[in-house]
Coordinates of C-alpha atoms and ligand atoms in Angstrom, one line a residue:
X13 CA 25.8 -25.6 29.6
X14 CA 23.3 -24.2 27.4
X15 CA 23.4 -20.7 27.1
X16 CA 20.6 -20.4 24.9
X17 CA 18.5 -22.8 27.1
X18 CA 19.4 -20.8 30.4
X19 CA 18.7 -17.0 28.3
X20 CA 14.9 -18.6 27.4
X21 CA 14.1 -19.7 30.7
X22 CA 14.7 -16.6 32.3
X23 CA 13.1 -14.9 28.4
X24 CA 9.9 -16.9 29.4
X25 CA 9.9 -15.8 33.3
X26 CA 10.2 -12.2 32.1
X27 CA 8.6 -11.4 28.8
X28 CA 5.1 -11.6 27.8
X29 CA 3.9 -13.4 25.7
X30 CA 2.1 -10.7 23.3
X31 CA 4.9 -9.8 22.4
X32 CA 6.7 -13.0 21.2
X33 CA 6.5 -15.7 18.9
X34 CA 9.9 -17.5 20.0
X35 CA 10.0 -20.9 19.7
X36 CA 13.0 -22.0 19.0
X37 CA 15.7 -22.1 20.9
X38 CA 18.3 -20.0 20.0
X39 CA 18.6 -16.7 21.2
X40 CA 21.0 -14.2 18.9
X41 CA 24.0 -13.0 19.8
X42 CA 26.2 -11.0 17.3
X43 CA 25.6 -10.0 13.5
X44 CA 27.5 -9.6 10.9
X45 CA 25.9 -9.4 6.8
X46 CA 23.8 -12.6 6.1
X47 CA 25.1 -14.3 9.3
X48 CA 24.3 -14.1 12.8
X49 CA 25.2 -16.8 15.8
X50 CA 23.3 -17.6 18.5
X51 CA 24.3 -16.9 22.4
X52 CA 26.5 -20.7 22.3
X53 CA 28.2 -19.1 19.5
X54 CA 27.2 -21.3 16.7
X55 CA 26.3 -20.3 12.6
X56 CA 23.7 -19.9 11.1
X57 CA 23.1 -17.8 7.9
X58 CA 20.2 -15.6 7.5
X59 CA 16.7 -15.9 5.6
X60 CA 14.8 -13.2 7.3
X61 CA 16.6 -10.8 7.9
X62 CA 15.4 -10.1 11.5
X63 CA 12.0 -10.2 10.0
X64 CA 13.0 -7.2 7.0
X65 CA 14.6 -5.3 9.0
X66 CA 18.5 -5.9 7.6
X67 CA 18.2 -5.1 4.3
X68 CA 21.6 -4.0 4.3
X69 CA 22.9 -7.0 6.7
X70 CA 23.5 -7.6 9.7
X71 CA 26.1 -4.7 11.0
X72 CA 26.6 -3.5 7.9
X73 CA 30.1 -1.7 8.7
X74 CA 28.5 2.0 7.0
X75 CA 25.8 1.8 8.9
X76 CA 27.6 0.9 12.3
X77 CA 30.2 3.9 12.0
X78 CA 27.3 6.5 11.1
X79 CA 25.4 5.8 14.5
X80 CA 28.8 5.4 16.8
X81 CA 29.7 8.9 15.7
X82 CA 26.7 10.0 15.8
X83 CA 25.8 9.1 19.5
X84 CA 29.4 10.2 20.4
X85 CA 27.8 13.6 18.7
X86 CA 24.2 13.9 20.3
X87 CA 21.5 10.8 21.4
X88 CA 18.7 13.2 20.8
X89 CA 17.0 15.9 20.6
X90 CA 13.8 15.7 20.1
X91 CA 12.6 16.6 16.4
X92 CA 9.0 18.0 18.7
X93 CA 10.7 21.5 20.0
X94 CA 14.1 21.8 17.9
X95 CA 15.4 20.4 14.3
X96 CA 18.8 18.6 14.8
X97 CA 21.3 18.5 12.3
X98 CA 21.2 14.9 11.5
X99 CA 17.4 14.8 10.6
X100 CA 16.7 18.1 8.8
X101 CA 19.5 16.5 5.9
X102 CA 17.7 13.2 6.7
X103 CA 14.7 14.2 5.1
X104 CA 15.1 15.4 1.2
X105 CA 17.7 12.6 0.9
X106 CA 14.9 9.9 1.9
X107 CA 12.1 11.9 0.3
X108 CA 14.5 11.4 -3.1
X109 CA 13.5 8.0 -3.5
X110 CA 9.9 8.1 -2.6
X111 CA 8.2 7.3 -6.5
X112 CA 5.3 10.3 -5.6
X113 CA 5.6 13.8 -8.0
X114 CA 4.5 17.1 -6.0
X115 CA 5.8 18.6 -2.6
X116 CA 6.2 15.8 0.1
X117 CA 6.2 16.4 3.7
X118 CA 7.1 13.4 6.1
X119 CA 6.5 13.0 9.4
X120 CA 8.8 10.5 11.6
X121 CA 7.3 7.3 14.1
X122 CA 9.4 5.4 15.6
X123 CA 7.6 1.6 14.6
X124 CA 5.4 0.5 12.0
X125 CA 2.6 0.5 14.0
X126 CA 2.6 4.0 14.1
X127 CA 2.5 5.2 11.1
X128 CA 0.0 2.8 9.9
X129 CA -1.7 4.2 12.6
X130 CA -0.5 7.7 11.4
X131 CA -2.1 7.1 8.0
X132 CA -5.7 6.7 9.2
X133 CA -4.9 10.2 10.9
X134 CA -3.3 12.4 7.6
X135 CA -6.6 10.5 5.8
X136 CA -9.0 11.5 8.3
X137 CA -7.6 15.3 9.3
X138 CA -7.0 15.6 5.4
X139 CA -10.7 14.0 3.8
X140 CA -13.1 14.2 6.8
X141 CA -14.1 10.6 5.9
X142 CA -14.7 8.6 8.7
X143 CA -13.8 5.0 6.7
X144 CA -11.0 3.3 6.3
X145 CA -10.6 0.2 3.6
X146 CA -7.7 -1.8 4.6
X147 CA -7.3 -6.2 3.7
X148 CA -7.8 -9.4 4.4
X149 CA -4.7 -11.5 5.3
X150 CA -3.0 -7.8 5.2
X151 CA -0.5 -6.7 8.1
X152 CA -0.7 -2.9 9.2
X153 CA 0.7 -3.3 13.7
X154 CA 0.0 -3.9 16.4
X155 CA -1.5 -0.2 18.0
X156 CA -5.2 0.0 17.8
X157 CA -4.5 1.7 14.4
X158 CA -2.3 -0.9 13.0
X159 CA -4.2 -3.2 14.2
X160 CA -7.5 -2.0 13.4
X161 CA -6.7 -2.1 10.3
X162 CA -4.5 -5.9 9.8
X163 CA -6.5 -8.7 8.4
X164 CA -5.5 -11.1 10.8
X165 CA -8.1 -12.4 13.8
X166 CA -5.0 -13.2 16.2
X167 CA -4.0 -9.6 15.9
X168 CA -6.4 -8.4 17.9
X169 CA -7.9 -10.7 19.9
X170 CA -9.7 -9.7 23.1
X171 CA -8.7 -6.3 22.7
X172 CA -11.9 -5.0 21.0
X173 CA -13.6 -3.0 20.0
X174 CA -11.2 -1.5 17.6
X175 CA -11.2 1.4 16.0
X176 CA -14.1 2.4 14.4
X177 CA -14.7 2.6 10.5
X178 CA -12.1 0.9 8.9
X179 CA -13.7 -2.5 6.8
X180 CA -11.7 -5.3 5.1
X181 CA -12.0 -6.3 1.7
X182 CA -10.4 -9.3 0.6
X183 CA -6.8 -9.2 -0.9
X184 CA -6.4 -10.6 -4.7
X185 CA -4.1 -14.0 -2.5
X186 CA -3.6 -16.6 -5.6
X187 CA -5.0 -19.2 -3.6
X188 CA -8.5 -17.3 -4.1
X189 CA -8.4 -18.1 -7.9
X190 CA -11.1 -20.9 -8.7
X191 CA -10.5 -23.7 -10.9
X192 CA -10.2 -22.4 -14.9
X193 CA -11.3 -18.5 -13.7
X194 CA -8.6 -16.8 -16.1
X195 CA -6.4 -14.3 -14.6
X196 CA -9.5 -11.5 -16.4
X197 CA -11.8 -13.5 -14.5
X198 CA -10.3 -13.2 -11.1
X199 CA -9.6 -10.0 -11.4
X200 CA -12.9 -8.9 -12.5
X201 CA -14.9 -11.5 -9.2
X202 CA -12.6 -9.6 -7.0
X203 CA -13.4 -6.5 -7.6
X204 CA -17.1 -7.1 -7.4
X205 CA -16.0 -8.1 -4.4
X206 CA -13.9 -4.9 -2.8
X207 CA -17.3 -2.8 -4.3
X208 CA -19.5 -4.8 -2.6
X209 CA -19.0 -2.9 1.1
X210 CA -19.9 0.1 -1.6
X211 CA -23.0 -0.7 -2.5
X212 CA -24.5 -2.0 -0.1
X213 CA -22.7 0.4 3.6
X214 CA -19.9 2.4 2.6
X215 CA -20.8 5.3 1.1
X216 CA -18.0 6.1 -1.3
X217 CA -17.8 9.8 -0.5
X218 CA -17.2 9.1 3.4
X219 CA -14.8 7.2 2.5
X220 CA -11.2 8.4 3.9
X221 CA -8.7 5.9 2.3
X222 CA -8.3 2.9 1.2
X223 CA -4.8 1.4 3.0
X224 CA -2.9 -1.3 1.0
X225 CA 0.1 -3.7 0.9
X226 CA 1.5 -3.5 -3.0
X227 CA 2.8 -6.8 -2.6
X228 CA 1.3 -8.4 0.8
X229 CA 4.7 -9.9 2.7
X230 CA 2.9 -11.5 6.0
X231 CA -0.1 -12.5 4.1
X232 CA 2.3 -15.0 2.6
X233 CA 4.7 -13.1 -0.3
X234 CA 1.4 -12.6 -2.3
X235 CA 1.3 -9.8 -5.6
X236 CA -1.9 -7.9 -6.5
X237 CA -2.9 -8.9 -10.0
X238 CA -1.3 -5.7 -11.8
X239 CA -5.2 -5.1 -13.5
X240 CA -6.6 -5.1 -10.1
X241 CA -4.7 -2.6 -8.3
X242 CA -5.2 -0.4 -11.3
X243 CA -9.1 -0.5 -11.4
X244 CA -9.0 0.3 -7.2
X245 CA -6.4 2.7 -7.4
X246 CA -9.2 4.8 -10.5
X247 CA -12.3 3.9 -8.6
X248 CA -10.4 5.5 -5.4
X249 CA -9.8 8.3 -8.0
X250 CA -13.2 8.9 -8.8
X251 CA -14.7 9.2 -5.5
X252 CA -11.6 11.3 -3.9
X253 CA -10.5 8.6 -1.7
X254 CA -6.8 8.4 -1.1
X255 CA -4.2 5.7 -1.9
X256 CA -1.8 4.8 0.5
X257 CA 0.4 2.1 0.5
X258 CA 3.0 -0.4 3.5
X259 CA 6.1 -0.2 2.2
X260 CA 7.4 -0.9 5.8
X261 CA 8.3 -4.9 4.9
X262 CA 8.2 -4.7 1.3
X263 CA 9.6 -1.3 0.8
X264 CA 13.9 -1.0 0.1
X265 CA 14.7 -3.1 -2.5
X266 CA 13.2 -6.5 -0.7
X267 CA 10.7 -6.3 -3.9
X268 CA 14.1 -5.4 -6.5
X269 CA 12.1 -2.0 -6.8
X270 CA 13.5 0.4 -4.5
X271 CA 9.4 0.4 -3.3
X272 CA 7.1 -2.9 -3.9
X273 CA 4.3 0.4 -6.0
X274 CA 6.7 0.0 -8.5
X275 CA 5.6 -2.9 -10.2
X276 CA 3.0 -0.8 -11.1
X277 CA 2.4 1.2 -14.4
X278 CA 1.5 4.8 -13.6
X279 CA -0.2 4.2 -9.5
X280 CA 1.2 7.1 -7.9
X281 CA 0.1 7.2 -3.6
X282 CA -1.1 9.6 -2.1
X283 CA 1.0 8.2 1.5
X284 CA 3.6 5.8 2.1
X285 CA 5.2 4.4 5.1
X286 CA 8.3 2.8 5.6
X287 CA 9.9 1.8 8.9
X288 CA 11.5 -1.8 10.1
X289 CA 15.1 -1.6 7.0
X290 CA 14.4 2.5 7.0
X291 CA 17.0 2.5 9.8
X292 CA 18.7 -0.6 9.5
X293 CA 16.2 -2.3 12.3
X294 CA 16.5 1.0 14.9
X295 CA 13.5 2.3 15.6
X296 CA 12.9 4.9 13.0
X297 CA 9.9 4.8 10.0
X298 CA 8.6 7.4 8.5
X299 CA 5.4 8.8 7.0
X300 CA 5.5 10.5 3.6
X301 CA 2.2 11.8 1.7
X302 CA 1.6 15.1 -0.2
X303 CA 2.0 18.1 1.2
X304 CA -1.7 19.4 1.4
X305 CA -2.4 16.1 3.5
X306 CA 0.3 16.2 5.6
X307 CA -1.1 20.0 6.1
X308 CA -4.3 19.0 6.9
X309 CA -3.5 17.9 11.3
X310 CA -1.8 20.4 13.4
X311 CA 0.4 19.8 16.7
X312 CA 0.9 17.8 18.0
X313 CA -1.3 14.8 16.2
X314 CA 1.9 13.5 15.0
X315 CA 4.5 14.1 17.5
X316 CA 6.2 11.6 18.8
X317 CA 9.4 12.8 21.2
X318 CA 12.0 10.0 20.3
X319 CA 10.8 9.6 16.8
X320 CA 13.4 10.7 14.2
X321 CA 16.6 11.0 16.6
X322 CA 19.9 11.6 15.2
X323 CA 21.1 8.1 15.9
X324 CA 17.8 6.5 14.0
X325 CA 18.0 9.3 11.2
X326 CA 21.7 8.2 10.9
X327 CA 21.8 5.7 10.5
X328 CA 18.4 5.8 8.3
X329 CA 20.8 8.0 6.2
X330 CA 23.8 5.2 5.8
X331 CA 21.3 2.6 5.1
X332 CA 20.3 4.6 2.3
X333 CA 23.8 5.0 1.1
X334 CA 24.4 1.6 1.3
X335 CA 21.3 0.6 -0.4
X336 CA 22.1 3.9 -3.6
X337 CA 26.5 2.8 -3.2
X338 CA 25.9 -1.7 -4.0
X339 CA 22.5 -1.4 -6.1
X340 CA 21.1 -3.3 -3.8
X341 CA 17.4 -3.2 -5.7
X342 CA 19.5 -3.9 -8.4
X343 CA 21.1 -7.2 -6.8
X344 CA 18.3 -8.3 -5.3
X345 CA 15.8 -8.4 -9.4
X346 CA 18.4 -10.4 -10.2
X347 CA 18.9 -12.4 -7.8
X348 CA 15.2 -12.9 -7.2
X349 CA 15.4 -15.8 -9.9
X350 CA 18.1 -17.9 -8.9
X351 CA 16.6 -18.2 -5.4
X352 CA 13.4 -19.0 -7.6
X353 CA 15.0 -21.4 -10.0
X354 CA 15.6 -23.2 -6.5
X355 CA 12.9 -23.6 -5.5
X356 CA 10.8 -24.2 -8.3
X357 CA 13.2 -27.5 -8.9
X358 CA 12.1 -28.1 -4.9
X359 CA 8.9 -27.8 -5.6
X360 CA 8.8 -31.0 -8.4
X361 CA 10.8 -33.3 -6.4
X362 CA 9.1 -32.7 -3.8
X363 CA 4.7 -33.5 -3.2
X364 CA 5.2 -31.6 0.3
X365 CA 5.4 -27.4 -1.4
X366 CA 3.4 -25.8 -3.3
X367 CA 3.9 -22.7 -4.8
X368 CA 6.6 -20.4 -5.6
X369 CA 6.4 -16.3 -5.7
X370 CA 9.6 -14.6 -5.5
X371 CA 9.8 -11.0 -6.4
X372 CA 13.6 -9.9 -5.8
X373 CA 15.0 -11.7 -2.7
X374 CA 12.0 -11.8 -1.6
X375 CA 9.5 -15.1 -1.5
X376 CA 6.6 -16.9 -0.1
X377 CA 6.9 -20.2 -0.6
X378 CA 3.7 -23.0 -0.2
X379 CA 4.1 -25.8 2.3
X380 CA 1.5 -28.2 1.2
X381 CA -0.5 -31.5 2.1
X382 CA 0.9 -33.3 -0.8
X383 CA -1.1 -33.8 -3.6
X384 CA -3.6 -30.9 -2.6
X385 CA -3.0 -27.6 -1.8
X386 CA -4.3 -27.6 1.7
X387 CA -1.7 -25.7 4.0
X388 CA 0.3 -27.4 6.3
X389 CA 1.2 -25.3 9.8
X390 CA 2.5 -28.4 11.3
X391 CA 5.5 -29.8 9.1
X392 CA 6.0 -26.2 7.8
X393 CA 7.0 -25.2 11.5
X394 CA 8.8 -29.0 11.2
X395 CA 10.2 -27.9 8.1
X396 CA 11.6 -24.2 10.1
X397 CA 12.8 -26.0 12.9
X398 CA 15.1 -28.7 11.5
X399 CA 16.7 -25.8 9.1
X400 CA 17.3 -23.8 12.8
X401 CA 18.8 -26.8 13.8
X402 CA 21.2 -27.5 10.6
X403 CA 21.6 -23.9 10.7
X404 CA 19.6 -21.7 8.3
X405 CA 17.1 -19.0 9.5
X406 CA 13.5 -19.5 8.0
X407 CA 9.8 -18.5 9.6
X408 CA 6.6 -19.3 7.9
X409 CA 4.2 -16.9 7.5
X410 CA 0.4 -16.2 7.1
X411 CA 0.8 -20.1 9.2
X412 CA 2.2 -22.8 6.2
X413 CA 4.0 -20.0 3.7
X414 CA 8.2 -20.6 3.7
X415 CA 9.6 -16.8 4.6
X416 CA 12.8 -16.1 1.9
X417 CA 13.5 -12.3 2.5
X418 CA 18.0 -12.8 3.4
X419 CA 19.9 -9.9 3.6
X420 CA 20.5 -8.3 -0.1
X421 CA 23.9 -8.5 1.0
X422 CA 23.5 -11.9 0.6
X423 CA 26.6 -13.6 -1.3
X424 CA 25.3 -15.8 -4.0
X425 CA 28.0 -18.8 -2.0
X426 CA 25.8 -18.1 1.1
X427 CA 22.8 -18.7 -0.6
X428 CA 23.9 -21.9 -1.9
X429 CA 26.1 -22.9 1.1
X430 CA 21.9 -21.9 2.6
X431 CA 20.3 -23.6 -0.8
X432 CA 21.9 -27.0 0.3
X433 CA 21.2 -27.2 4.1
X434 CA 17.4 -26.8 2.7
X435 CA 17.2 -29.7 0.4
X436 CA 18.2 -31.8 3.0
X437 CA 15.5 -30.8 5.3
X438 CA 13.2 -31.3 2.1
X439 CA 14.9 -35.1 2.1
X440 CA 15.0 -35.9 5.4
X441 CA 11.1 -34.0 5.9
X442 CA 10.1 -36.2 2.5
X443 CA 11.8 -39.2 4.3
X444 CA 10.2 -39.1 7.4
X445 CA 7.3 -36.8 8.0
X446 CA 5.4 -37.4 4.6
Ligands
PLP520 C1 4.2 -4.2 6.5 C2 3.5 -4.0 7.6 N1 3.1 -3.7 8.1 C3 3.6 -2.8 8.9 C4 4.2 -3.7 10.0 C5 4.2 -3.3 11.6 O1 5.1 -2.6 12.2 P1 6.3 -2.7 13.3 O2 6.2 -4.2 13.7 O3 7.6 -1.8 12.9 O4 5.8 -1.8 14.0 C6 4.2 -4.5 9.3 C7 5.4 -5.6 10.5 O5 5.6 -7.2 10.4 C8 4.4 -5.3 8.2 O6 4.6 -6.2 8.1

């Protein structure tokens, strides 16, 4: 009996299609390090890290131990009414990693969406300005604030009207670069497009915040050019607009730095949000900001009963320890080039592999129609189907980009094993589907 299929039949009967993109015959049953196992016991190398929640690996023993110990002591006492020891001890530890100066404060959430929503609240509260700028192709979550800031049409189908006053500008994605355009020309053109709303219908002095992923995750693992982000940052400061970075996908060592904004020189955000891998996938997120900003709202404007509960706080504390003690940021940075070299070689062998981007153990590999730069989402899905069948978990992002985000603890030998399987699948695709 195929246990996966039995469970999937049950899932499809009960689980809303709005909450899952599950389209493969696999039900995850357990995990260890960079491996997961399905309900039939089949092993997979996980190159997705549960959508970047498993940066320190599945069931990392330090994290599991911390959770078990805390669970036996106190499951919850809401920080809304009484501080709990674990959560309070965690605060300075997390803030120490944050690349922002001056007194900082934070507010806990239970999901990335919630903390992105909080950016909008704190920014409006502090500046007393209504408008928010976010980017095409961005992902900021599924609640009304997060969805309204997100730049993807499927996120907002049939649920409008959205939160008012959120304006989208084009993200400087590499595929927007014109033929023959230099990097400087590209940056100038995209920055002019950024300025357009301000010249036409959004007064800069009524704008509260610019929300940006310095490296877009779901947008295809694409990094904004340094010069572009510098221009946007200076524009924000000139006009008293807050600069907020969403590190939910790309933070915590994923991109080879603690936070992806550290790829950029002298850019210090006013607000930073993190989640996902923060507590190794347990529901914890944080909105971190300059003290004055975080003091601009009053209770209960950003209070959530279960946010920052002792168990997730213990998981977070242990996760931060593992990142530090196992030097996972450096590891991510050093192993990135190994992965980049592999995918570049594949791109030279197979005409359906386009651009390869890699920042740390964190890559976007474009799947294109051979001989063009045109995306081929169907082929990308087919590749992921075959990969999963062959024991490697990868998904697509931005429809036609293979998302490479393994646990940062993955062994080089395990990666090499995954690469052999990927090459085998690409060969099969080349022979039978091109
Ligand atoms: C950059 C970014 N922000 C926010 C979110 C939303 O996080 P969550 O699904 O935990 O609400 C995501 C989720 O993929 C994300 O990638």
